[in-house]
Each structure stands twice: as C-alpha cells, then as structure tokens.
JSON list of C-alpha atoms in Angstrom, two decimals:
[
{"chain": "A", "resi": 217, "resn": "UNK", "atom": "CA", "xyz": [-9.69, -12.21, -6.92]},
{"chain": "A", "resi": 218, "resn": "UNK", "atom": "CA", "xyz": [-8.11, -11.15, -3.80]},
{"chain": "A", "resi": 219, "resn": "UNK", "atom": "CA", "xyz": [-4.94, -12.55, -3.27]},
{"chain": "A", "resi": 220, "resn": "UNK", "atom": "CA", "xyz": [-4.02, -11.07, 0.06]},
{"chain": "A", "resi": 221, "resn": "UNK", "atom": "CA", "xyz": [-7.09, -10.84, 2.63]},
{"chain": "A", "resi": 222, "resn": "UNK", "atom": "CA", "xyz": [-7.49, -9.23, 5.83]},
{"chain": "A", "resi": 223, "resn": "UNK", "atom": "CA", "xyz": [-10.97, -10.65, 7.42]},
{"chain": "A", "resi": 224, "resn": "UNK", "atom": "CA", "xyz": [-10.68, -9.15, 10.16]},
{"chain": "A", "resi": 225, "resn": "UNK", "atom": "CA", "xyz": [-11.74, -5.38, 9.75]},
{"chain": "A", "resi": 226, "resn": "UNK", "atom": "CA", "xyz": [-11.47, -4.04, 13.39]},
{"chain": "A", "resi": 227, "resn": "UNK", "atom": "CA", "xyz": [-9.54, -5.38, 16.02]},
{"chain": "A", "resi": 228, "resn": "UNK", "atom": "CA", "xyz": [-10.12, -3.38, 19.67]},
{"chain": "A", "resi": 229, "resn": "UNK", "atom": "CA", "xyz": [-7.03, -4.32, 22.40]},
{"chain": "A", "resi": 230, "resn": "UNK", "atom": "CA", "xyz": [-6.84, -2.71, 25.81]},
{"chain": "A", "resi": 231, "resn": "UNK", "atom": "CA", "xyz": [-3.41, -1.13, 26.72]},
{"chain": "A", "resi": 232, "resn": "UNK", "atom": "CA", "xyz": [-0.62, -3.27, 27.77]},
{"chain": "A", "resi": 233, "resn": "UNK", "atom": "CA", "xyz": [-2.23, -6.06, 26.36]},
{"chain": "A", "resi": 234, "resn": "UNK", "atom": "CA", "xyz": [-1.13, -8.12, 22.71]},
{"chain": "A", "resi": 235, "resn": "UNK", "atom": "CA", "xyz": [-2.78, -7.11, 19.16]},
{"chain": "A", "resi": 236, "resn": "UNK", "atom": "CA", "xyz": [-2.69, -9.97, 16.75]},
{"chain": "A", "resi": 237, "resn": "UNK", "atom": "CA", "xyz": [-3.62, -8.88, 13.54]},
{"chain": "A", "resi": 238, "resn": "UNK", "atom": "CA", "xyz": [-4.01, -11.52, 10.76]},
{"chain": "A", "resi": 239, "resn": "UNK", "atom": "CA", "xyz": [-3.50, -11.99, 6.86]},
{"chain": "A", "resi": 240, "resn": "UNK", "atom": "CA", "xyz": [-4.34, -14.95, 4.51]},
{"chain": "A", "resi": 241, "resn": "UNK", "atom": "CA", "xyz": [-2.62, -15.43, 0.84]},
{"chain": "A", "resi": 242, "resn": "UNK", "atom": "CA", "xyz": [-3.75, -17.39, -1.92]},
{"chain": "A", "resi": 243, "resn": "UNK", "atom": "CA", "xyz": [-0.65, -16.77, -4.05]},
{"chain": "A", "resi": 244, "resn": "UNK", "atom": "CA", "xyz": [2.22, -19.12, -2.99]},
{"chain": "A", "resi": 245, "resn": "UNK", "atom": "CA", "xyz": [4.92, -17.01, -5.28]},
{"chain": "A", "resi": 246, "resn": "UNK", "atom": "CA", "xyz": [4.59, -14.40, -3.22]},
{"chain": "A", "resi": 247, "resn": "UNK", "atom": "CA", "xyz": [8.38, -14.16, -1.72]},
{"chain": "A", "resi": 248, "resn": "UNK", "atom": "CA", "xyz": [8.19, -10.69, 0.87]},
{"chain": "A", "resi": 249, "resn": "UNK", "atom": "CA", "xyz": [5.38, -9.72, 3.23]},
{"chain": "A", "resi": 250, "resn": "UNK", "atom": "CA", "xyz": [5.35, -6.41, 4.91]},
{"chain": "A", "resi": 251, "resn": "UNK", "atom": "CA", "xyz": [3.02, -4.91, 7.50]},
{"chain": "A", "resi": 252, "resn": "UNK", "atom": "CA", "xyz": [2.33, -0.85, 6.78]},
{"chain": "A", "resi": 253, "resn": "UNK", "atom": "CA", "xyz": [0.61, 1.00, 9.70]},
{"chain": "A", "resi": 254, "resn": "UNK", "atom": "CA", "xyz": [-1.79, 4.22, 8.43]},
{"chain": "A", "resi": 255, "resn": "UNK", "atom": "CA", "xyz": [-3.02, 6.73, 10.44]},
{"chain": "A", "resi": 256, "resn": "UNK", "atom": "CA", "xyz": [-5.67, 8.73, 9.39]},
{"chain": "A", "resi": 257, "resn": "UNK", "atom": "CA", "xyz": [-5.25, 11.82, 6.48]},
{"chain": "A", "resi": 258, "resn": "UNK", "atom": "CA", "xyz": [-1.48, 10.21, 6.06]},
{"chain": "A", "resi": 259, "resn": "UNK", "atom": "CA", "xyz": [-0.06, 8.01, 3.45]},
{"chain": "A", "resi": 260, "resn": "UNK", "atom": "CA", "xyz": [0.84, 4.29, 4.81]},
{"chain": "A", "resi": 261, "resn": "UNK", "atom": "CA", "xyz": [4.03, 3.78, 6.66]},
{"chain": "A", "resi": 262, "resn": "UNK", "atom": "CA", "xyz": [6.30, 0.37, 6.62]},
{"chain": "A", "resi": 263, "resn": "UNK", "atom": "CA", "xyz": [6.39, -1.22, 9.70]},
{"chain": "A", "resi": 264, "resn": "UNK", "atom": "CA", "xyz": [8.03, -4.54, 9.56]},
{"chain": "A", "resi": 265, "resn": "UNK", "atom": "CA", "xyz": [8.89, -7.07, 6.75]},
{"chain": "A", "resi": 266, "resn": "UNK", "atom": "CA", "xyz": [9.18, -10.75, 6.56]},
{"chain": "A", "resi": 267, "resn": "UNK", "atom": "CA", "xyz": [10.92, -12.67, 3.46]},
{"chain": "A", "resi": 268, "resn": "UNK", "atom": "CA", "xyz": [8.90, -15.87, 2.72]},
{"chain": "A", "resi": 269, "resn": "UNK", "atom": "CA", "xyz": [12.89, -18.13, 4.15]},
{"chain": "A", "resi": 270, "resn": "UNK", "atom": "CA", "xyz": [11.86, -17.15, 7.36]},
{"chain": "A", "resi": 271, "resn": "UNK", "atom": "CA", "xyz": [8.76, -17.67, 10.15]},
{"chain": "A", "resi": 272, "resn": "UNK", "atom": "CA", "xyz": [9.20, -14.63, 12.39]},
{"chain": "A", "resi": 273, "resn": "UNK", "atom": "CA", "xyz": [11.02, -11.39, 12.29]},
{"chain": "A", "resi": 274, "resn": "UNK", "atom": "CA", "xyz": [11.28, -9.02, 15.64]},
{"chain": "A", "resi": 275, "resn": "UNK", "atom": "CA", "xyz": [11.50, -5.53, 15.88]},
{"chain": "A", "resi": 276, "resn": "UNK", "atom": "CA", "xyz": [10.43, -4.05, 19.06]},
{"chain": "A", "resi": 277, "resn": "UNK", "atom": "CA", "xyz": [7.44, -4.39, 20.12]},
{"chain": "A", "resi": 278, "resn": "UNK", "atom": "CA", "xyz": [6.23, -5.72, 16.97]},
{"chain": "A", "resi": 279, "resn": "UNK", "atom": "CA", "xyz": [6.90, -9.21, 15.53]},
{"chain": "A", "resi": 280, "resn": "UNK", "atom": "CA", "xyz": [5.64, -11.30, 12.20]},
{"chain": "A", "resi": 281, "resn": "UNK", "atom": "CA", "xyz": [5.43, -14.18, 12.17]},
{"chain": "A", "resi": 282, "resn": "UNK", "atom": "CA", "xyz": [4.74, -16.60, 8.27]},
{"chain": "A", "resi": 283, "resn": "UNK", "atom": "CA", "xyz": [3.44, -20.04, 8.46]},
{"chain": "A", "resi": 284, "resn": "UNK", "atom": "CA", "xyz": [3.85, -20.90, 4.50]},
{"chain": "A", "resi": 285, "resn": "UNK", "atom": "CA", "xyz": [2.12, -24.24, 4.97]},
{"chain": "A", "resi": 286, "resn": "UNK", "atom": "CA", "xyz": [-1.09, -22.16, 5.60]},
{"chain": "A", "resi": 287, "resn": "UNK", "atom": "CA", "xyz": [-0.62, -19.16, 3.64]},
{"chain": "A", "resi": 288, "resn": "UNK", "atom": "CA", "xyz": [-0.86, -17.30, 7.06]},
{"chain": "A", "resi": 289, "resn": "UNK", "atom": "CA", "xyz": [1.01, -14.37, 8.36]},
{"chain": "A", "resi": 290, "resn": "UNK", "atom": "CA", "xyz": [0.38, -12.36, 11.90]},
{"chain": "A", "resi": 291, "resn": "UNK", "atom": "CA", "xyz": [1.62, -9.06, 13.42]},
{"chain": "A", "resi": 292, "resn": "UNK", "atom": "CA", "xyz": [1.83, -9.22, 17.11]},
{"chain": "A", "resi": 293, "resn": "UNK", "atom": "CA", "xyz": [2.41, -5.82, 19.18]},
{"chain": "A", "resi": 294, "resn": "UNK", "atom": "CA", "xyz": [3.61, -6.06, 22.70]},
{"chain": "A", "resi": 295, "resn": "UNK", "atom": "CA", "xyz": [2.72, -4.00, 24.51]},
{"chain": "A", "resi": 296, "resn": "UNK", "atom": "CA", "xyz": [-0.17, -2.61, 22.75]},
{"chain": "A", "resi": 297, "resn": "UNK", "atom": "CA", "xyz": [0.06, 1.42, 23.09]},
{"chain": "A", "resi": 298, "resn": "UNK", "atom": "CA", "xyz": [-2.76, 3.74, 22.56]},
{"chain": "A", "resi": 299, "resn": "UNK", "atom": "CA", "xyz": [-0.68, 5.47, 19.91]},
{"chain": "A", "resi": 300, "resn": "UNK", "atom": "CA", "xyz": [-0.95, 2.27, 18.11]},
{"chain": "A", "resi": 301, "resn": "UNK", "atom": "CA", "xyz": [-4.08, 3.11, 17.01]},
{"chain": "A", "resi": 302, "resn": "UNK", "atom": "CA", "xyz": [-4.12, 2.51, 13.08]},
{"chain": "A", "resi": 303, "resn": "UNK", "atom": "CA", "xyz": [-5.66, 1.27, 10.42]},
{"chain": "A", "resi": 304, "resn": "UNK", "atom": "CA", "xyz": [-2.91, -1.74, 9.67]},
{"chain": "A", "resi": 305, "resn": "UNK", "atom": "CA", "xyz": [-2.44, -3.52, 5.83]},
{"chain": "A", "resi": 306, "resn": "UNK", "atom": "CA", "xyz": [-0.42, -6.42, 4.79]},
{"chain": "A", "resi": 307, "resn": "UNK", "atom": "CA", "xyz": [1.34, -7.33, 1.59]},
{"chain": "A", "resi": 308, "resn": "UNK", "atom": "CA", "xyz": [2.67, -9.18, -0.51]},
{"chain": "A", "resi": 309, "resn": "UNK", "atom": "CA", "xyz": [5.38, -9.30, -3.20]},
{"chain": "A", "resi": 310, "resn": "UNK", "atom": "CA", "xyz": [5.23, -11.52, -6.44]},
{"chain": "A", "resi": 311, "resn": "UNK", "atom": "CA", "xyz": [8.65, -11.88, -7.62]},
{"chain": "A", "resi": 312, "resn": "UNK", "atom": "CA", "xyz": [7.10, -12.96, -11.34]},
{"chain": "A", "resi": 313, "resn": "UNK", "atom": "CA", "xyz": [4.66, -10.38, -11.52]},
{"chain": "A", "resi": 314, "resn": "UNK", "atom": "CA", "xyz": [5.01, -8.43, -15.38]},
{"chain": "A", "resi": 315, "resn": "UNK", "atom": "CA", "xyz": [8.08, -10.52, -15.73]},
{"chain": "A", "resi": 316, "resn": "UNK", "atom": "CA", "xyz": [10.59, -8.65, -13.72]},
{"chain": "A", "resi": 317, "resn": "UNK", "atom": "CA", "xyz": [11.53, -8.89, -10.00]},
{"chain": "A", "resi": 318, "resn": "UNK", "atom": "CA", "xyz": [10.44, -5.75, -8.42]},
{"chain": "A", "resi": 319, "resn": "UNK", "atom": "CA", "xyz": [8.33, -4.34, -5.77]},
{"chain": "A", "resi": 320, "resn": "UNK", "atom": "CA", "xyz": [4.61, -4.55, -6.51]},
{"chain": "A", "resi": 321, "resn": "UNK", "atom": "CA", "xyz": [2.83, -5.13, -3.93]},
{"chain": "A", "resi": 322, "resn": "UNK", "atom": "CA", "xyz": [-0.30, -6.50, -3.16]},
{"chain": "A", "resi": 323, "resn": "UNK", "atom": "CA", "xyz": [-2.60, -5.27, 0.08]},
{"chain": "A", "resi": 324, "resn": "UNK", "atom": "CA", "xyz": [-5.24, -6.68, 1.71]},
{"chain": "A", "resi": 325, "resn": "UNK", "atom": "CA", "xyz": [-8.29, -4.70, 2.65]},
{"chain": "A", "resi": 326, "resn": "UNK", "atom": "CA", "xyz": [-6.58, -3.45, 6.08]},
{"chain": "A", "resi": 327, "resn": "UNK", "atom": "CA", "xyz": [-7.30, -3.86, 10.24]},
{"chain": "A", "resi": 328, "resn": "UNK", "atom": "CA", "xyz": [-8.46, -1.13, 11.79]},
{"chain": "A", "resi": 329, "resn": "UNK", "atom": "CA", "xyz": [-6.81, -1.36, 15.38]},
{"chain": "A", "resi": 330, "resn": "UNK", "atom": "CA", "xyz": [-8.20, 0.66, 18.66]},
{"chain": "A", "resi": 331, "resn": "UNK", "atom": "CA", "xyz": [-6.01, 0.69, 21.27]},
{"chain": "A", "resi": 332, "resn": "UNK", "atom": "CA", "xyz": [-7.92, 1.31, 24.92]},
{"chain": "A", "resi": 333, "resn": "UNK", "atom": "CA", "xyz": [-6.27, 3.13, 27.67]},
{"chain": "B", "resi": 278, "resn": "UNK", "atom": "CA", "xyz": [14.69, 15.02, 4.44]},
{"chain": "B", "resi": 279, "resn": "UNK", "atom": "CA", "xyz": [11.45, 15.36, 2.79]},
{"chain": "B", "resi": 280, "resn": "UNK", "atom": "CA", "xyz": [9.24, 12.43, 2.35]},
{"chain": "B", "resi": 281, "resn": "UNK", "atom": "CA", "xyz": [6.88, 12.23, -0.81]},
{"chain": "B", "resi": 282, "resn": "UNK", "atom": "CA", "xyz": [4.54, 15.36, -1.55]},
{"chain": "B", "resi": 283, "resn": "UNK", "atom": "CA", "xyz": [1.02, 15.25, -3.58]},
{"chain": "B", "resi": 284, "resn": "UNK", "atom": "CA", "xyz": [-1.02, 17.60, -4.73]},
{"chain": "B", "resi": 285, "resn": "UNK", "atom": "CA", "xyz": [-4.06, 18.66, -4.14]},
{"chain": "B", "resi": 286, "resn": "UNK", "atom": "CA", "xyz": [-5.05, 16.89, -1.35]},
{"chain": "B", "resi": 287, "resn": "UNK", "atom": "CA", "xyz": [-8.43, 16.82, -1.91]},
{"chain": "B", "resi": 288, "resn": "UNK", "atom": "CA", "xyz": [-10.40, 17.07, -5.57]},
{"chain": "B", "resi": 289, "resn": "UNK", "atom": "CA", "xyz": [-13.50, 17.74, -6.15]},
{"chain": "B", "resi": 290, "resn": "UNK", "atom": "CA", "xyz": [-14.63, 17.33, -9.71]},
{"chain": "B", "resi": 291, "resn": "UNK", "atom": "CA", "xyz": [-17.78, 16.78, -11.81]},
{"chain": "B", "resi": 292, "resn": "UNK", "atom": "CA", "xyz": [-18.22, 13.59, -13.70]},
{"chain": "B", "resi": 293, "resn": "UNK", "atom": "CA", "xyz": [-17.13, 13.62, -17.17]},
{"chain": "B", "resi": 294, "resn": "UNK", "atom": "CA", "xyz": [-14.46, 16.13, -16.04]},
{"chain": "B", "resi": 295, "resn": "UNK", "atom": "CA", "xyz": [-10.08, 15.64, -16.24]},
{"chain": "B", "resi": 296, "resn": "UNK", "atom": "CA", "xyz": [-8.20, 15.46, -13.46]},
{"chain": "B", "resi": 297, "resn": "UNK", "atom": "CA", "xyz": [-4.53, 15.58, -13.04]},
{"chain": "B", "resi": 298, "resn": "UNK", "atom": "CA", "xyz": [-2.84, 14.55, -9.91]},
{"chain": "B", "resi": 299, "resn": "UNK", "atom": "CA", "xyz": [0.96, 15.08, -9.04]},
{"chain": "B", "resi": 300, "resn": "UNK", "atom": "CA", "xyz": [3.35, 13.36, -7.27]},
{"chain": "B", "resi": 301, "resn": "UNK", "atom": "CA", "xyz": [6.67, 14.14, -5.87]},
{"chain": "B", "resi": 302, "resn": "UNK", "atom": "CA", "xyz": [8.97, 11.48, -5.41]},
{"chain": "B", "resi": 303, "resn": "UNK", "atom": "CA", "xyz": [11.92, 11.77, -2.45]},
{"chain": "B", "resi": 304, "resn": "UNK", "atom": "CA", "xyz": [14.87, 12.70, -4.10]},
{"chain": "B", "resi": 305, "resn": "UNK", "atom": "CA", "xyz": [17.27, 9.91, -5.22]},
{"chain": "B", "resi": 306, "resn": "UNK", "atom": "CA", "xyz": [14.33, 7.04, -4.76]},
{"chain": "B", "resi": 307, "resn": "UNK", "atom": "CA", "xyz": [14.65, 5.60, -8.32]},
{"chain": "B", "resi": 308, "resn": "UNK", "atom": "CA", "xyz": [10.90, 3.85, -8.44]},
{"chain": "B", "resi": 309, "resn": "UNK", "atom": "CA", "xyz": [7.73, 5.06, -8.30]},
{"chain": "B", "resi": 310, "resn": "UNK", "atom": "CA", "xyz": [3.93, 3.51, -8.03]},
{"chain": "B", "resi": 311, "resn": "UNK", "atom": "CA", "xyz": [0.50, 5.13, -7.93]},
{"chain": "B", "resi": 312, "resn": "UNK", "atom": "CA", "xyz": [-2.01, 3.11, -6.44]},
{"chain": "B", "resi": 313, "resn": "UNK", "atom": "CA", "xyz": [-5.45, 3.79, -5.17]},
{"chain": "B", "resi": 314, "resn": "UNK", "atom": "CA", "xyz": [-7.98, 2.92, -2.19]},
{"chain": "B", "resi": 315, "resn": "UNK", "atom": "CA", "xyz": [-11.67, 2.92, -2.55]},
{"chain": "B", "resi": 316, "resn": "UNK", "atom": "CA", "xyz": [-13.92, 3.01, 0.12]},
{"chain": "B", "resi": 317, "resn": "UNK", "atom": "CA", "xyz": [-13.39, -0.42, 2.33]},
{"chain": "B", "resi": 318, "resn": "UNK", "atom": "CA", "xyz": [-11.15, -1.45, -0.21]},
{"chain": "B", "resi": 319, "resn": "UNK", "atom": "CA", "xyz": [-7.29, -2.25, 0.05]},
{"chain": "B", "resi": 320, "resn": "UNK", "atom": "CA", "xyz": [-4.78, -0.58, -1.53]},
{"chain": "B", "resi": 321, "resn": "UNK", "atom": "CA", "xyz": [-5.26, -1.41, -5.67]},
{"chain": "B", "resi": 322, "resn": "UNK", "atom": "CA", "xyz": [-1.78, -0.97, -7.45]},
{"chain": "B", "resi": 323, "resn": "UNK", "atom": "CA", "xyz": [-1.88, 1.29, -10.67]},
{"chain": "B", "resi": 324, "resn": "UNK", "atom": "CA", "xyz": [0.98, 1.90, -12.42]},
{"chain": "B", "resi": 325, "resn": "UNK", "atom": "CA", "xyz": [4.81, 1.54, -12.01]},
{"chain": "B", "resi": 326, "resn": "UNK", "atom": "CA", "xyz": [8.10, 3.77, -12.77]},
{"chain": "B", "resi": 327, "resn": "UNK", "atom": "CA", "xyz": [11.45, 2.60, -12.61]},
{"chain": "B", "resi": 328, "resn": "UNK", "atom": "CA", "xyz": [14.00, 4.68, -13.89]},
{"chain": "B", "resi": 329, "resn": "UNK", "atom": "CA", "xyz": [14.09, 4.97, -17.85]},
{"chain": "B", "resi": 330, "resn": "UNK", "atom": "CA", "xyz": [12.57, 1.44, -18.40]},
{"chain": "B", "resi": 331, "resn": "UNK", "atom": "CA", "xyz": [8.96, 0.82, -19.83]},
{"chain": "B", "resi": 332, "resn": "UNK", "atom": "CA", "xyz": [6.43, 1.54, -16.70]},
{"chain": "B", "resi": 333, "resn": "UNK", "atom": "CA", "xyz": [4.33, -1.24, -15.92]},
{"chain": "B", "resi": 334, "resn": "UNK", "atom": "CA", "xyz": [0.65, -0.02, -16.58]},
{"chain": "B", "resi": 335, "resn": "UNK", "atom": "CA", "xyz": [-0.86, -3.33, -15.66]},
{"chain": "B", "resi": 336, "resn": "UNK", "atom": "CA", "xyz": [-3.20, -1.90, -12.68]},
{"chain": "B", "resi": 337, "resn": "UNK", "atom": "CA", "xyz": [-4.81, 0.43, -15.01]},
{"chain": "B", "resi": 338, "resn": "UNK", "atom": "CA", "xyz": [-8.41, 0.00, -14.88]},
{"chain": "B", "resi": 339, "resn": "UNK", "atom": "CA", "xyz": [-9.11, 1.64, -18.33]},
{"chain": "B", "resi": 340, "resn": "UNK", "atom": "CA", "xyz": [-7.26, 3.48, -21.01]},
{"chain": "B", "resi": 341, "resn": "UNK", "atom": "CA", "xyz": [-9.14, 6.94, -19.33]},
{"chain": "B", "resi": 342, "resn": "UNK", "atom": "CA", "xyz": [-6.27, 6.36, -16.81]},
{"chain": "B", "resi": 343, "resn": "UNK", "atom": "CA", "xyz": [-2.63, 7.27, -17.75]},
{"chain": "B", "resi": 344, "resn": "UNK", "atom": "CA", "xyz": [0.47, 8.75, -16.32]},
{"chain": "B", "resi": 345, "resn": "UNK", "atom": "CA", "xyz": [3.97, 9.90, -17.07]},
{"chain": "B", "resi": 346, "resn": "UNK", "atom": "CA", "xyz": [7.14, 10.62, -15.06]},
{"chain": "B", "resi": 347, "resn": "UNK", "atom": "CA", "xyz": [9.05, 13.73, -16.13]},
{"chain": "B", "resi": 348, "resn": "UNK", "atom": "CA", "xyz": [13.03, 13.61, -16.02]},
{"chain": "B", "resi": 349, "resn": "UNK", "atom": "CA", "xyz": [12.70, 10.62, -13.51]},
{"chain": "B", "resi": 350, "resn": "UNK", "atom": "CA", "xyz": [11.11, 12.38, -10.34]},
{"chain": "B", "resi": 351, "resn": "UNK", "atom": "CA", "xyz": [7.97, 14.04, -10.52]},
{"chain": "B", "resi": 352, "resn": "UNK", "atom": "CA", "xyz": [5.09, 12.09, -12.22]},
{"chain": "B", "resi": 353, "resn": "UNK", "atom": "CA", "xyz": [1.31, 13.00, -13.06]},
{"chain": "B", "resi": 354, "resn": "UNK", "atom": "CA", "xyz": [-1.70, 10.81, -12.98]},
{"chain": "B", "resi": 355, "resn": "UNK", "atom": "CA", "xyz": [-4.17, 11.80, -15.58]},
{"chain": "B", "resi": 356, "resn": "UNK", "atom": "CA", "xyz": [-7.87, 10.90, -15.62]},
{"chain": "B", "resi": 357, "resn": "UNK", "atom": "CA", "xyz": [-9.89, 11.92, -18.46]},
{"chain": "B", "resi": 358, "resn": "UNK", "atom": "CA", "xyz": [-13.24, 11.62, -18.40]},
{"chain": "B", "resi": 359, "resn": "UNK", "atom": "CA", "xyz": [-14.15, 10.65, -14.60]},
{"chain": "B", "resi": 360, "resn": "UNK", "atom": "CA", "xyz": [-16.79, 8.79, -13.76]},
{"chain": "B", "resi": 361, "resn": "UNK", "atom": "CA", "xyz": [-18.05, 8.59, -9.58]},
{"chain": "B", "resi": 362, "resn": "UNK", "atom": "CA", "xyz": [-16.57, 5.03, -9.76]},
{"chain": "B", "resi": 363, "resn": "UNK", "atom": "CA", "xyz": [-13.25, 7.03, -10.02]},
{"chain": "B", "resi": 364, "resn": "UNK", "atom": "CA", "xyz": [-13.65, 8.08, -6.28]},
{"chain": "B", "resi": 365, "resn": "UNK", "atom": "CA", "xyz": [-11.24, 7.28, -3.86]},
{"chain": "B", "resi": 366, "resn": "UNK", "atom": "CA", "xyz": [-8.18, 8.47, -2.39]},
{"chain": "B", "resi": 367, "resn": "UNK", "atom": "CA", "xyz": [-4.89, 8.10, -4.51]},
{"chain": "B", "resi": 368, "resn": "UNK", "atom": "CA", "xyz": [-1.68, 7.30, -2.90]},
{"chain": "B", "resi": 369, "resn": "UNK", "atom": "CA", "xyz": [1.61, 7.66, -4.52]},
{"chain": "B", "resi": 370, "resn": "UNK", "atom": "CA", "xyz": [5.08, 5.77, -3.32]},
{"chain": "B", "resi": 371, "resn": "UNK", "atom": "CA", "xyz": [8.49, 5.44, -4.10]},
{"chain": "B", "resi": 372, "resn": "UNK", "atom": "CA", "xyz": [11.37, 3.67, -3.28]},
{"chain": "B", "resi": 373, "resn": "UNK", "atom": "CA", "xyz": [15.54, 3.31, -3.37]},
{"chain": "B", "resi": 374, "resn": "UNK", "atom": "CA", "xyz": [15.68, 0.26, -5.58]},
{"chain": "B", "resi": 375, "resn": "UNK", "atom": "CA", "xyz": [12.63, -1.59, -6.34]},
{"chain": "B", "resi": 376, "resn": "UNK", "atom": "CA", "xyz": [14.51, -4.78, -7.11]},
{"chain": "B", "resi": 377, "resn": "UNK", "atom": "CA", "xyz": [16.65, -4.51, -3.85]},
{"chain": "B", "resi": 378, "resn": "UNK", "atom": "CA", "xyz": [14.76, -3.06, -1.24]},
{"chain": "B", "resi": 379, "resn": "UNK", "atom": "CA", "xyz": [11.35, -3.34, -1.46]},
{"chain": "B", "resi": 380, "resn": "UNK", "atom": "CA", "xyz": [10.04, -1.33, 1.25]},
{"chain": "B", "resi": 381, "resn": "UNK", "atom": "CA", "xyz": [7.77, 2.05, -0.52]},
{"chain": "B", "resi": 382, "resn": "UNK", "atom": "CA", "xyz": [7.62, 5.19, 0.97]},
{"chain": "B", "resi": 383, "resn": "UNK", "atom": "CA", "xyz": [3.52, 6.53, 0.85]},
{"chain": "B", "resi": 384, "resn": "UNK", "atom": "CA", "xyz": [2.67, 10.06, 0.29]},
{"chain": "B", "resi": 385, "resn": "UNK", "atom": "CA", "xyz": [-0.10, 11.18, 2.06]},
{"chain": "B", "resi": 386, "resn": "UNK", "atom": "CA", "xyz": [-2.53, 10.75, -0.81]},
{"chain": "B", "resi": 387, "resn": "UNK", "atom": "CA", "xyz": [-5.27, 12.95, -2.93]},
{"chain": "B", "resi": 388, "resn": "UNK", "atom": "CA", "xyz": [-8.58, 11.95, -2.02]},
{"chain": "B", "resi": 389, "resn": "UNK", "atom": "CA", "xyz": [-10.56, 12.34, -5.56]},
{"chain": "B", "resi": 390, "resn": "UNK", "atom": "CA", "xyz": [-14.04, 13.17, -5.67]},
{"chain": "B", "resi": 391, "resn": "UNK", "atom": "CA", "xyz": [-16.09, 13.11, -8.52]},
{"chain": "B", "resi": 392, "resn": "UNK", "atom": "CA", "xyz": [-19.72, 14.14, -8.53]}
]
C-alpha cells in the first residue's frame, strides 16, 4: 500500500525554465511534508518542508505548495539550474504512527530530474 | 561539523551469509532511523532510535533483521541469514529532536549486495 506516490519517474526541464515535480497521499493524518533532493552515491538531503496548516512555503528558488482537498503536493524550482539535477522524494509524516508523535517518514518512489543547459 | 558516516559503503555477500552495517550518528542528534531503498523503490523505513526509549521496529521485514544503538550514538544493523531479496542500498538518518524538528539528516548509505 503506498501511501505517498510519485508517478512521475523522470521529469527533463531546460535551464531557466520551471520544474514541477508532483506527489499524491492517500493518508489524510499525515501532518508534515518535506521534499529531499539526492544526488547520486550520497545520502538524501532536506530541501524544503511544508506543515499540512499551510498551502505553500518559499525558499529560494524552490516553493511547495499542499492542496489537502486533493491529497496533492508540488515542488516548483525557479529557475531550474543544471546543478539541480537530482533524483527528488517526497514525504510524509504520520503524527499517530506506533502511537507517539515523531518523525517517521514516509517516501514516495522519487523524480528523477534532468536539468538541460 | 561532520554529517552522518556508514560503513562499508558497498557489501558484497553470499546468500545465507550475516551482515552487519554501522552507522554513525552526528553528534548531539538524539534520534536515529535506518531505512532502505530497493531498486525503483522509495525509501522503506526500518527501524527507529530515540534516546533510551523502546525503538520502534515496526519496518522490519522479518525477525532476520535487527539492530541496536550503543550508548545512544552509534548503532548496527544486523542481517542474519541474507537472502538476494535483501539487496539494496541502506541509508541511515538522524535528527535533533524527532518530536520537534522533524527534518533527518541521510548518510550516504551502504549499498548491500547479496549473491
């Protein structure tokens, strides 16, 4: 059962131009999204974070935007940068999951992203 | 300051085999979680430390699969017994305060192999 989904597995932007990289949820308890970038040979890195009282969070040249209503949240990067070049994953946090409130997260299956010069 | 080590990077092993894979923490980051990517596959949580309290071992996909955390940094993921389903690369994370800040901290992984 895959709770957090990525359908899109490549995504290929030329420079200067806007990446939109999607993720669907199923699980409406989820309360925190995050976007992790991951090159390859290197662990994921955090990128940006969203909680679920808020539709869009900037930071740069990368913004998230949530749209609860459809279980739908996006990473936009403007201006897209060759050395954004990255496999990209979403998650999610469950605030009930084993009982307590911490961080597991759950990813989705990840976006790779080629950025043309 | 130093992010979070693993060792080895790569394993190769024969089926039927243990493996033990390590994981240093950064210093002060109070959680821990092991978590694994197969081929094509997202990210597949594990197991969780968090300071002296019970980890949660919920992501374990069989009792061949354990781990410990020594003296609240450096933990080991054990595999007894591997089987080829067991390849993929393992990622370890940690993090300040799992209940506060929720952003994790990846190592760069140990991409297991077994034959």
């Amino acid at each position: 059962d895959q709770q957090v989904k990525q359908n899109s597995p490549s995504l290929s932007v030329q420079e200067g131009r806007i990446s939109i990289l999607n993720c669907d949820y199923t699980n409406s308890m989820f309360d925190y999204f995050l976007w992790y970038k991951k090159y390859p040979a290197e662990g994921p890195t955090f990128l940006i974070s969203i909680s679920s009282i808020k539709d869009k969070n900037e930071d740069g040249r990368f913004t998230v935007f949530l749209n609860k209503s459809a279980k739908h949240l996006s990473l936009h990067i403007v201006p897209s940068q060759p050395g954004d070049s990255a496999v990209y994953f979403c998650a999610a946090k469950d605030p009930l999951t084993g009982g307590t409130s911490y961080g597991k997260l759950t990813f989705g299956q990840g976006t790779i992203l080629t950025v043309h010069p | 300051g130093a992010g979070v080590s693993q060792s080895p990077s790569n394993k190769v092993t024969e089926k039927g085999k243990d493996v033990e894979l390590r994981c240093d923490p950064i210093s002060g980051h109070t959680a821990l979680y092991w978590y694994r990517q197969s081929l094509g596959q997202g990210l597949e949580f594990l197991i969780y430390f968090q300071g002296n309290s019970a980890p949660d071992k919920s992501g374990l996909p069989s009792d061949r699969f354990s781990a410990e955390r020594t003296g609240g940094s450096v933990s080991t993921l054990t595999i007894q017994r591997t089987q080829q389903e067991d390849s993929a690369v393992y990622l370890c994370a940690s993090s300040v305060s799992a209940s506060v800040i929720y952003e994790q901290y990846f190592g760069p992984g140990t991409r297991l192999t077994v034959t």
